[in-house]
Amino acid sequence: GAKKKAACPGLGLFYTILSAFLFSVASLLLKKIEDVHSVEVSAFRCVFQMAFVLPGLIYYKTGFLGPKGKRIFLFFRGFLGSTAMVLLYYAYQVMPLADATVITFTSPVFTSLLAWIFLKEKYSLWDVLFTLFAVTGVILIARPPFLFGSRVTGIEGSYSDHLKGTIAAIASTLSAASTIVILRKVGKSVHYFLSIWYYAVIGLIGCVIALFVLNEWRLPHCGRDRVFLILIGLLGLGGQIFLTKALQIEKAGPVSIMRTMDVVFAFILQVLFLNHIPTWWTVGGALCVVASSSGTAIRKWRHSVKKAKQREI
């Protein structure tokens, strides 16, 4: 449908930048937390999501299960969405912040690929090119030894952890892309709050089970880490709210392009607070991924504008 006009020009893009900043600060705090498993951090995030969504479900009278024909889609949306969150948090903990952030921005490319496979959406030669750019960017960040030699510089800890983080970030991106495809399939027949509710409930149940299986449940050792956990939940929630508001008053194309500010903030915060200077390989990989995701967003934006003009005619 038609987007509402913004109260002032650029307000939607400002909300997008603010959302990117909040997400980036939450990622930085995750790096600063000591001896808390990524699954436990995800569980705290789910609790905050539930606390926020519950009043909305009651107010809009959506129920807690959703339409019968859509529940299986909502379940997989919740499962894949929460899996993406856990894997991404793990990647943030074991590899440089900027590297993990850049890999997540391959999501639009994989979304186009999955939409072509499962929703029969158009997949052009431009999409193939953008996919190749994204894969090149990931390779530059992962720097496998068989291509770059045995001495890999600019990583945190061992190369084994760096590789695990890369695999986790890619798996997170694929899960997030699958979530978007499911949401497209569901369409507007399910309220947005209900989608988040499934994400939070299934995520919390899965995290609690995983923590007991892994025997990793523990309270942070100091008050600072406990404050960081609360802030991660609040900042993540704030980031989602401002991103949603941006999409309500601005077209999806400019918002998708402006979201690449996540990468810029990740580089800045990594240098300022983690004292980790990114390598030229990482910068090159970031440029490939940003070009790929921006190109995908611009093409979809132009396609939607063209379709809107055709409907007007």
mmCIF file with all atom_site columns, C-alpha atoms in Angstrom, residues 114-253:
data_model
loop_
_atom_site.group_PDB
_atom_site.id
_atom_site.type_symbol
_atom_site.label_atom_id
_atom_site.label_alt_id
_atom_site.label_comp_id
_atom_site.label_asym_id
_atom_site.label_entity_id
_atom_site.label_seq_id
_atom_site.pdbx_PDB_ins_code
_atom_site.Cartn_x
_atom_site.Cartn_y
_atom_site.Cartn_z
_atom_site.occupancy
_atom_site.B_iso_or_equiv
_atom_site.pdbx_formal_charge
_atom_site.auth_seq_id
_atom_site.auth_comp_id
_atom_site.auth_asym_id
_atom_site.auth_atom_id
_atom_site.pdbx_PDB_model_num
ATOM 1   C CA . LEU A 1 114 ? 15.657 -18.353 -1.985  1.00 0.00 ? 114 LEU A CA 1
ATOM 2   C CA . ALA A 1 115 ? 12.665 -16.361 -3.250  1.00 0.00 ? 115 ALA A CA 1
ATOM 3   C CA . TRP A 1 116 ? 13.521 -17.534 -6.766  1.00 0.00 ? 116 TRP A CA 1
ATOM 4   C CA . ILE A 1 117 ? 13.678 -21.163 -5.598  1.00 0.00 ? 117 ILE A CA 1
ATOM 5   C CA . PHE A 1 118 ? 10.606 -21.259 -3.337  1.00 0.00 ? 118 PHE A CA 1
ATOM 6   C CA . LEU A 1 119 ? 8.389  -18.352 -4.455  1.00 0.00 ? 119 LEU A CA 1
ATOM 7   C CA . LYS A 1 120 ? 9.227  -18.468 -8.179  1.00 0.00 ? 120 LYS A CA 1
ATOM 8   C CA . GLU A 1 121 ? 10.257 -14.811 -8.141  1.00 0.00 ? 121 GLU A CA 1
ATOM 9   C CA . LYS A 1 122 ? 12.365 -13.471 -11.003 1.00 0.00 ? 122 LYS A CA 1
ATOM 10  C CA . TYR A 1 123 ? 16.139 -14.062 -10.729 1.00 0.00 ? 123 TYR A CA 1
ATOM 11  C CA . SER A 1 124 ? 18.089 -12.141 -13.365 1.00 0.00 ? 124 SER A CA 1
ATOM 12  C CA . LEU A 1 125 ? 21.713 -12.022 -14.472 1.00 0.00 ? 125 LEU A CA 1
ATOM 13  C CA . TRP A 1 126 ? 22.113 -8.954  -12.249 1.00 0.00 ? 126 TRP A CA 1
ATOM 14  C CA . ASP A 1 127 ? 21.110 -11.083 -9.259  1.00 0.00 ? 127 ASP A CA 1
ATOM 15  C CA . VAL A 1 128 ? 23.725 -13.665 -10.264 1.00 0.00 ? 128 VAL A CA 1
ATOM 16  C CA . LEU A 1 129 ? 26.350 -10.901 -10.426 1.00 0.00 ? 129 LEU A CA 1
ATOM 17  C CA . PHE A 1 130 ? 25.360 -9.545  -7.003  1.00 0.00 ? 130 PHE A CA 1
ATOM 18  C CA . THR A 1 131 ? 25.538 -13.071 -5.570  1.00 0.00 ? 131 THR A CA 1
ATOM 19  C CA . LEU A 1 132 ? 29.072 -13.481 -6.923  1.00 0.00 ? 132 LEU A CA 1
ATOM 20  C CA . PHE A 1 133 ? 30.039 -10.134 -5.360  1.00 0.00 ? 133 PHE A CA 1
ATOM 21  C CA . ALA A 1 134 ? 28.643 -11.252 -2.003  1.00 0.00 ? 134 ALA A CA 1
ATOM 22  C CA . VAL A 1 135 ? 30.466 -14.600 -2.130  1.00 0.00 ? 135 VAL A CA 1
ATOM 23  C CA . THR A 1 136 ? 33.706 -12.781 -3.042  1.00 0.00 ? 136 THR A CA 1
ATOM 24  C CA . GLY A 1 137 ? 33.274 -10.491 -0.048  1.00 0.00 ? 137 GLY A CA 1
ATOM 25  C CA . VAL A 1 138 ? 32.778 -13.434 2.315   1.00 0.00 ? 138 VAL A CA 1
ATOM 26  C CA . ILE A 1 139 ? 35.884 -15.167 0.919   1.00 0.00 ? 139 ILE A CA 1
ATOM 27  C CA . LEU A 1 140 ? 37.965 -12.017 1.484   1.00 0.00 ? 140 LEU A CA 1
ATOM 28  C CA . ILE A 1 141 ? 36.780 -11.916 5.102   1.00 0.00 ? 141 ILE A CA 1
ATOM 29  C CA . ALA A 1 142 ? 37.174 -15.661 5.799   1.00 0.00 ? 142 ALA A CA 1
ATOM 30  C CA . ARG A 1 143 ? 40.526 -15.842 3.957   1.00 0.00 ? 143 ARG A CA 1
ATOM 31  C CA . PRO A 1 144 ? 40.768 -19.642 3.704   1.00 0.00 ? 144 PRO A CA 1
ATOM 32  C CA . PRO A 1 145 ? 44.423 -20.825 3.983   1.00 0.00 ? 145 PRO A CA 1
ATOM 33  C CA . PHE A 1 146 ? 44.309 -22.763 0.711   1.00 0.00 ? 146 PHE A CA 1
ATOM 34  C CA . LEU A 1 147 ? 43.824 -19.414 -1.076  1.00 0.00 ? 147 LEU A CA 1
ATOM 35  C CA . PHE A 1 148 ? 45.622 -16.964 1.225   1.00 0.00 ? 148 PHE A CA 1
ATOM 36  C CA . GLY A 1 149 ? 48.341 -19.126 2.762   1.00 0.00 ? 149 GLY A CA 1
ATOM 37  C CA . SER A 1 150 ? 48.771 -20.427 6.312   1.00 0.00 ? 150 SER A CA 1
ATOM 38  C CA . ARG A 1 151 ? 49.579 -17.034 7.906   1.00 0.00 ? 151 ARG A CA 1
ATOM 39  C CA . VAL A 1 152 ? 46.244 -15.227 8.206   1.00 0.00 ? 152 VAL A CA 1
ATOM 40  C CA . THR A 1 153 ? 46.460 -11.811 9.872   1.00 0.00 ? 153 THR A CA 1
ATOM 41  C CA . GLY A 1 154 ? 43.866 -9.459  11.336  1.00 0.00 ? 154 GLY A CA 1
ATOM 42  C CA . ILE A 1 155 ? 41.743 -12.067 13.123  1.00 0.00 ? 155 ILE A CA 1
ATOM 43  C CA . GLU A 1 156 ? 40.812 -12.508 16.792  1.00 0.00 ? 156 GLU A CA 1
ATOM 44  C CA . GLY A 1 157 ? 42.199 -15.586 18.504  1.00 0.00 ? 157 GLY A CA 1
ATOM 45  C CA . SER A 1 158 ? 42.838 -18.688 16.416  1.00 0.00 ? 158 SER A CA 1
ATOM 46  C CA . TYR A 1 159 ? 41.934 -19.173 12.772  1.00 0.00 ? 159 TYR A CA 1
ATOM 47  C CA . SER A 1 160 ? 39.779 -22.128 13.844  1.00 0.00 ? 160 SER A CA 1
ATOM 48  C CA . ASP A 1 161 ? 37.537 -19.773 15.868  1.00 0.00 ? 161 ASP A CA 1
ATOM 49  C CA . HIS A 1 162 ? 37.526 -17.272 13.002  1.00 0.00 ? 162 HIS A CA 1
ATOM 50  C CA . LEU A 1 163 ? 36.374 -19.981 10.605  1.00 0.00 ? 163 LEU A CA 1
ATOM 51  C CA . LYS A 1 164 ? 33.675 -21.171 13.045  1.00 0.00 ? 164 LYS A CA 1
ATOM 52  C CA . GLY A 1 165 ? 32.466 -17.577 13.389  1.00 0.00 ? 165 GLY A CA 1
ATOM 53  C CA . THR A 1 166 ? 32.376 -17.158 9.609   1.00 0.00 ? 166 THR A CA 1
ATOM 54  C CA . ILE A 1 167 ? 30.347 -20.356 9.173   1.00 0.00 ? 167 ILE A CA 1
ATOM 55  C CA . ALA A 1 168 ? 27.982 -19.266 11.975  1.00 0.00 ? 168 ALA A CA 1
ATOM 56  C CA . ALA A 1 169 ? 27.528 -15.815 10.377  1.00 0.00 ? 169 ALA A CA 1
ATOM 57  C CA . ILE A 1 170 ? 26.774 -17.350 6.968   1.00 0.00 ? 170 ILE A CA 1
ATOM 58  C CA . ALA A 1 171 ? 24.314 -19.833 8.526   1.00 0.00 ? 171 ALA A CA 1
ATOM 59  C CA . SER A 1 172 ? 22.704 -16.916 10.406  1.00 0.00 ? 172 SER A CA 1
ATOM 60  C CA . THR A 1 173 ? 22.363 -14.979 7.160   1.00 0.00 ? 173 THR A CA 1
ATOM 61  C CA . LEU A 1 174 ? 20.746 -17.951 5.399   1.00 0.00 ? 174 LEU A CA 1
ATOM 62  C CA . SER A 1 175 ? 18.326 -18.402 8.306   1.00 0.00 ? 175 SER A CA 1
ATOM 63  C CA . ALA A 1 176 ? 17.447 -14.697 8.244   1.00 0.00 ? 176 ALA A CA 1
ATOM 64  C CA . ALA A 1 177 ? 16.914 -14.828 4.479   1.00 0.00 ? 177 ALA A CA 1
ATOM 65  C CA . SER A 1 178 ? 14.647 -17.876 4.902   1.00 0.00 ? 178 SER A CA 1
ATOM 66  C CA . THR A 1 179 ? 12.673 -15.935 7.511   1.00 0.00 ? 179 THR A CA 1
ATOM 67  C CA . ILE A 1 180 ? 12.065 -13.080 5.062   1.00 0.00 ? 180 ILE A CA 1
ATOM 68  C CA . VAL A 1 181 ? 10.887 -15.536 2.397   1.00 0.00 ? 181 VAL A CA 1
ATOM 69  C CA . ILE A 1 182 ? 8.437  -17.048 4.906   1.00 0.00 ? 182 ILE A CA 1
ATOM 70  C CA . LEU A 1 183 ? 7.149  -13.589 5.843   1.00 0.00 ? 183 LEU A CA 1
ATOM 71  C CA . ARG A 1 184 ? 6.587  -12.847 2.155   1.00 0.00 ? 184 ARG A CA 1
ATOM 72  C CA . LYS A 1 185 ? 4.663  -16.106 1.851   1.00 0.00 ? 185 LYS A CA 1
ATOM 73  C CA . VAL A 1 186 ? 2.482  -15.210 4.837   1.00 0.00 ? 186 VAL A CA 1
ATOM 74  C CA . GLY A 1 187 ? 1.979  -11.651 3.590   1.00 0.00 ? 187 GLY A CA 1
ATOM 75  C CA . LYS A 1 188 ? -0.299 -9.273  5.489   1.00 0.00 ? 188 LYS A CA 1
ATOM 76  C CA . SER A 1 189 ? -2.615 -12.020 6.750   1.00 0.00 ? 189 SER A CA 1
ATOM 77  C CA . VAL A 1 190 ? -0.704 -12.168 10.067  1.00 0.00 ? 190 VAL A CA 1
ATOM 78  C CA . HIS A 1 191 ? -0.101 -9.174  12.337  1.00 0.00 ? 191 HIS A CA 1
ATOM 79  C CA . TYR A 1 192 ? 3.501  -8.024  12.732  1.00 0.00 ? 192 TYR A CA 1
ATOM 80  C CA . PHE A 1 193 ? 3.335  -8.403  16.527  1.00 0.00 ? 193 PHE A CA 1
ATOM 81  C CA . LEU A 1 194 ? 2.285  -12.042 16.193  1.00 0.00 ? 194 LEU A CA 1
ATOM 82  C CA . SER A 1 195 ? 5.320  -12.742 14.024  1.00 0.00 ? 195 SER A CA 1
ATOM 83  C CA . ILE A 1 196 ? 7.642  -11.263 16.662  1.00 0.00 ? 196 ILE A CA 1
ATOM 84  C CA . TRP A 1 197 ? 5.781  -13.183 19.387  1.00 0.00 ? 197 TRP A CA 1
ATOM 85  C CA . TYR A 1 198 ? 6.548  -16.531 17.726  1.00 0.00 ? 198 TYR A CA 1
ATOM 86  C CA . TYR A 1 199 ? 10.139 -15.425 17.253  1.00 0.00 ? 199 TYR A CA 1
ATOM 87  C CA . ALA A 1 200 ? 10.536 -14.580 20.947  1.00 0.00 ? 200 ALA A CA 1
ATOM 88  C CA . VAL A 1 201 ? 8.641  -17.565 22.435  1.00 0.00 ? 201 VAL A CA 1
ATOM 89  C CA . ILE A 1 202 ? 10.228 -20.246 20.242  1.00 0.00 ? 202 ILE A CA 1
ATOM 90  C CA . GLY A 1 203 ? 13.616 -18.577 20.641  1.00 0.00 ? 203 GLY A CA 1
ATOM 91  C CA . LEU A 1 204 ? 13.330 -18.518 24.439  1.00 0.00 ? 204 LEU A CA 1
ATOM 92  C CA . ILE A 1 205 ? 12.228 -22.172 24.631  1.00 0.00 ? 205 ILE A CA 1
ATOM 93  C CA . GLY A 1 206 ? 15.020 -23.247 22.281  1.00 0.00 ? 206 GLY A CA 1
ATOM 94  C CA . CYS A 1 207 ? 17.651 -21.222 24.161  1.00 0.00 ? 207 CYS A CA 1
ATOM 95  C CA . VAL A 1 208 ? 16.628 -22.616 27.569  1.00 0.00 ? 208 VAL A CA 1
ATOM 96  C CA . ILE A 1 209 ? 16.778 -26.202 26.253  1.00 0.00 ? 209 ILE A CA 1
ATOM 97  C CA . ALA A 1 210 ? 20.155 -25.552 24.604  1.00 0.00 ? 210 ALA A CA 1
ATOM 98  C CA . LEU A 1 211 ? 21.581 -23.988 27.779  1.00 0.00 ? 211 LEU A CA 1
ATOM 99  C CA . PHE A 1 212 ? 20.655 -27.028 29.872  1.00 0.00 ? 212 PHE A CA 1
ATOM 100 C CA . VAL A 1 213 ? 22.036 -29.424 27.251  1.00 0.00 ? 213 VAL A CA 1
ATOM 101 C CA . LEU A 1 214 ? 25.289 -27.448 26.984  1.00 0.00 ? 214 LEU A CA 1
ATOM 102 C CA . ASN A 1 215 ? 25.354 -26.802 30.756  1.00 0.00 ? 215 ASN A CA 1
ATOM 103 C CA . GLU A 1 216 ? 26.188 -23.165 30.035  1.00 0.00 ? 216 GLU A CA 1
ATOM 104 C CA . TRP A 1 217 ? 23.540 -21.402 32.144  1.00 0.00 ? 217 TRP A CA 1
ATOM 105 C CA . ARG A 1 218 ? 25.165 -18.961 34.568  1.00 0.00 ? 218 ARG A CA 1
ATOM 106 C CA . LEU A 1 219 ? 24.674 -15.459 35.902  1.00 0.00 ? 219 LEU A CA 1
ATOM 107 C CA . PRO A 1 220 ? 27.311 -12.926 34.834  1.00 0.00 ? 220 PRO A CA 1
ATOM 108 C CA . HIS A 1 221 ? 30.103 -12.542 37.373  1.00 0.00 ? 221 HIS A CA 1
ATOM 109 C CA . CYS A 1 222 ? 29.863 -8.777  37.803  1.00 0.00 ? 222 CYS A CA 1
ATOM 110 C CA . GLY A 1 223 ? 27.257 -6.054  37.797  1.00 0.00 ? 223 GLY A CA 1
ATOM 111 C CA . ARG A 1 224 ? 28.667 -4.505  34.627  1.00 0.00 ? 224 ARG A CA 1
ATOM 112 C CA . ASP A 1 225 ? 27.930 -7.597  32.549  1.00 0.00 ? 225 ASP A CA 1
ATOM 113 C CA . ARG A 1 226 ? 24.394 -7.772  33.937  1.00 0.00 ? 226 ARG A CA 1
ATOM 114 C CA . VAL A 1 227 ? 23.838 -4.148  32.928  1.00 0.00 ? 227 VAL A CA 1
ATOM 115 C CA . PHE A 1 228 ? 25.227 -4.976  29.463  1.00 0.00 ? 228 PHE A CA 1
ATOM 116 C CA . LEU A 1 229 ? 22.743 -7.843  29.105  1.00 0.00 ? 229 LEU A CA 1
ATOM 117 C CA . ILE A 1 230 ? 19.833 -5.517  29.907  1.00 0.00 ? 230 ILE A CA 1
ATOM 118 C CA . LEU A 1 231 ? 21.184 -2.861  27.530  1.00 0.00 ? 231 LEU A CA 1
ATOM 119 C CA . ILE A 1 232 ? 21.564 -5.404  24.711  1.00 0.00 ? 232 ILE A CA 1
ATOM 120 C CA . GLY A 1 233 ? 17.891 -6.285  25.098  1.00 0.00 ? 233 GLY A CA 1
ATOM 121 C CA . LEU A 1 234 ? 16.800 -2.638  25.185  1.00 0.00 ? 234 LEU A CA 1
ATOM 122 C CA . LEU A 1 235 ? 19.049 -1.548  22.310  1.00 0.00 ? 235 LEU A CA 1
ATOM 123 C CA . GLY A 1 236 ? 17.972 -4.484  20.144  1.00 0.00 ? 236 GLY A CA 1
ATOM 124 C CA . LEU A 1 237 ? 14.345 -3.647  20.832  1.00 0.00 ? 237 LEU A CA 1
ATOM 125 C CA . GLY A 1 238 ? 14.926 0.035   20.099  1.00 0.00 ? 238 GLY A CA 1
ATOM 126 C CA . GLY A 1 239 ? 16.695 -0.838  16.854  1.00 0.00 ? 239 GLY A CA 1
ATOM 127 C CA . GLN A 1 240 ? 13.722 -2.929  15.719  1.00 0.00 ? 240 GLN A CA 1
ATOM 128 C CA . ILE A 1 241 ? 11.225 -0.180  16.644  1.00 0.00 ? 241 ILE A CA 1
ATOM 129 C CA . PHE A 1 242 ? 13.062 2.543   14.703  1.00 0.00 ? 242 PHE A CA 1
ATOM 130 C CA . LEU A 1 243 ? 13.602 0.249   11.711  1.00 0.00 ? 243 LEU A CA 1
ATOM 131 C CA . THR A 1 244 ? 9.881  -0.543  11.667  1.00 0.00 ? 244 THR A CA 1
ATOM 132 C CA . LYS A 1 245 ? 8.998  3.181   11.920  1.00 0.00 ? 245 LYS A CA 1
ATOM 133 C CA . ALA A 1 246 ? 11.414 3.921   9.068   1.00 0.00 ? 246 ALA A CA 1
ATOM 134 C CA . LEU A 1 247 ? 9.705  1.364   6.826   1.00 0.00 ? 247 LEU A CA 1
ATOM 135 C CA . GLN A 1 248 ? 6.314  2.878   7.681   1.00 0.00 ? 248 GLN A CA 1
ATOM 136 C CA . ILE A 1 249 ? 7.183  6.346   6.372   1.00 0.00 ? 249 ILE A CA 1
ATOM 137 C CA . GLU A 1 250 ? 9.909  5.642   3.804   1.00 0.00 ? 250 GLU A CA 1
ATOM 138 C CA . LYS A 1 251 ? 10.264 3.368   0.771   1.00 0.00 ? 251 LYS A CA 1
ATOM 139 C CA . ALA A 1 252 ? 12.000 0.030   1.349   1.00 0.00 ? 252 ALA A CA 1
ATOM 140 C CA . GLY A 1 253 ? 14.771 0.726   -1.203  1.00 0.00 ? 253 GLY A CA 1
#
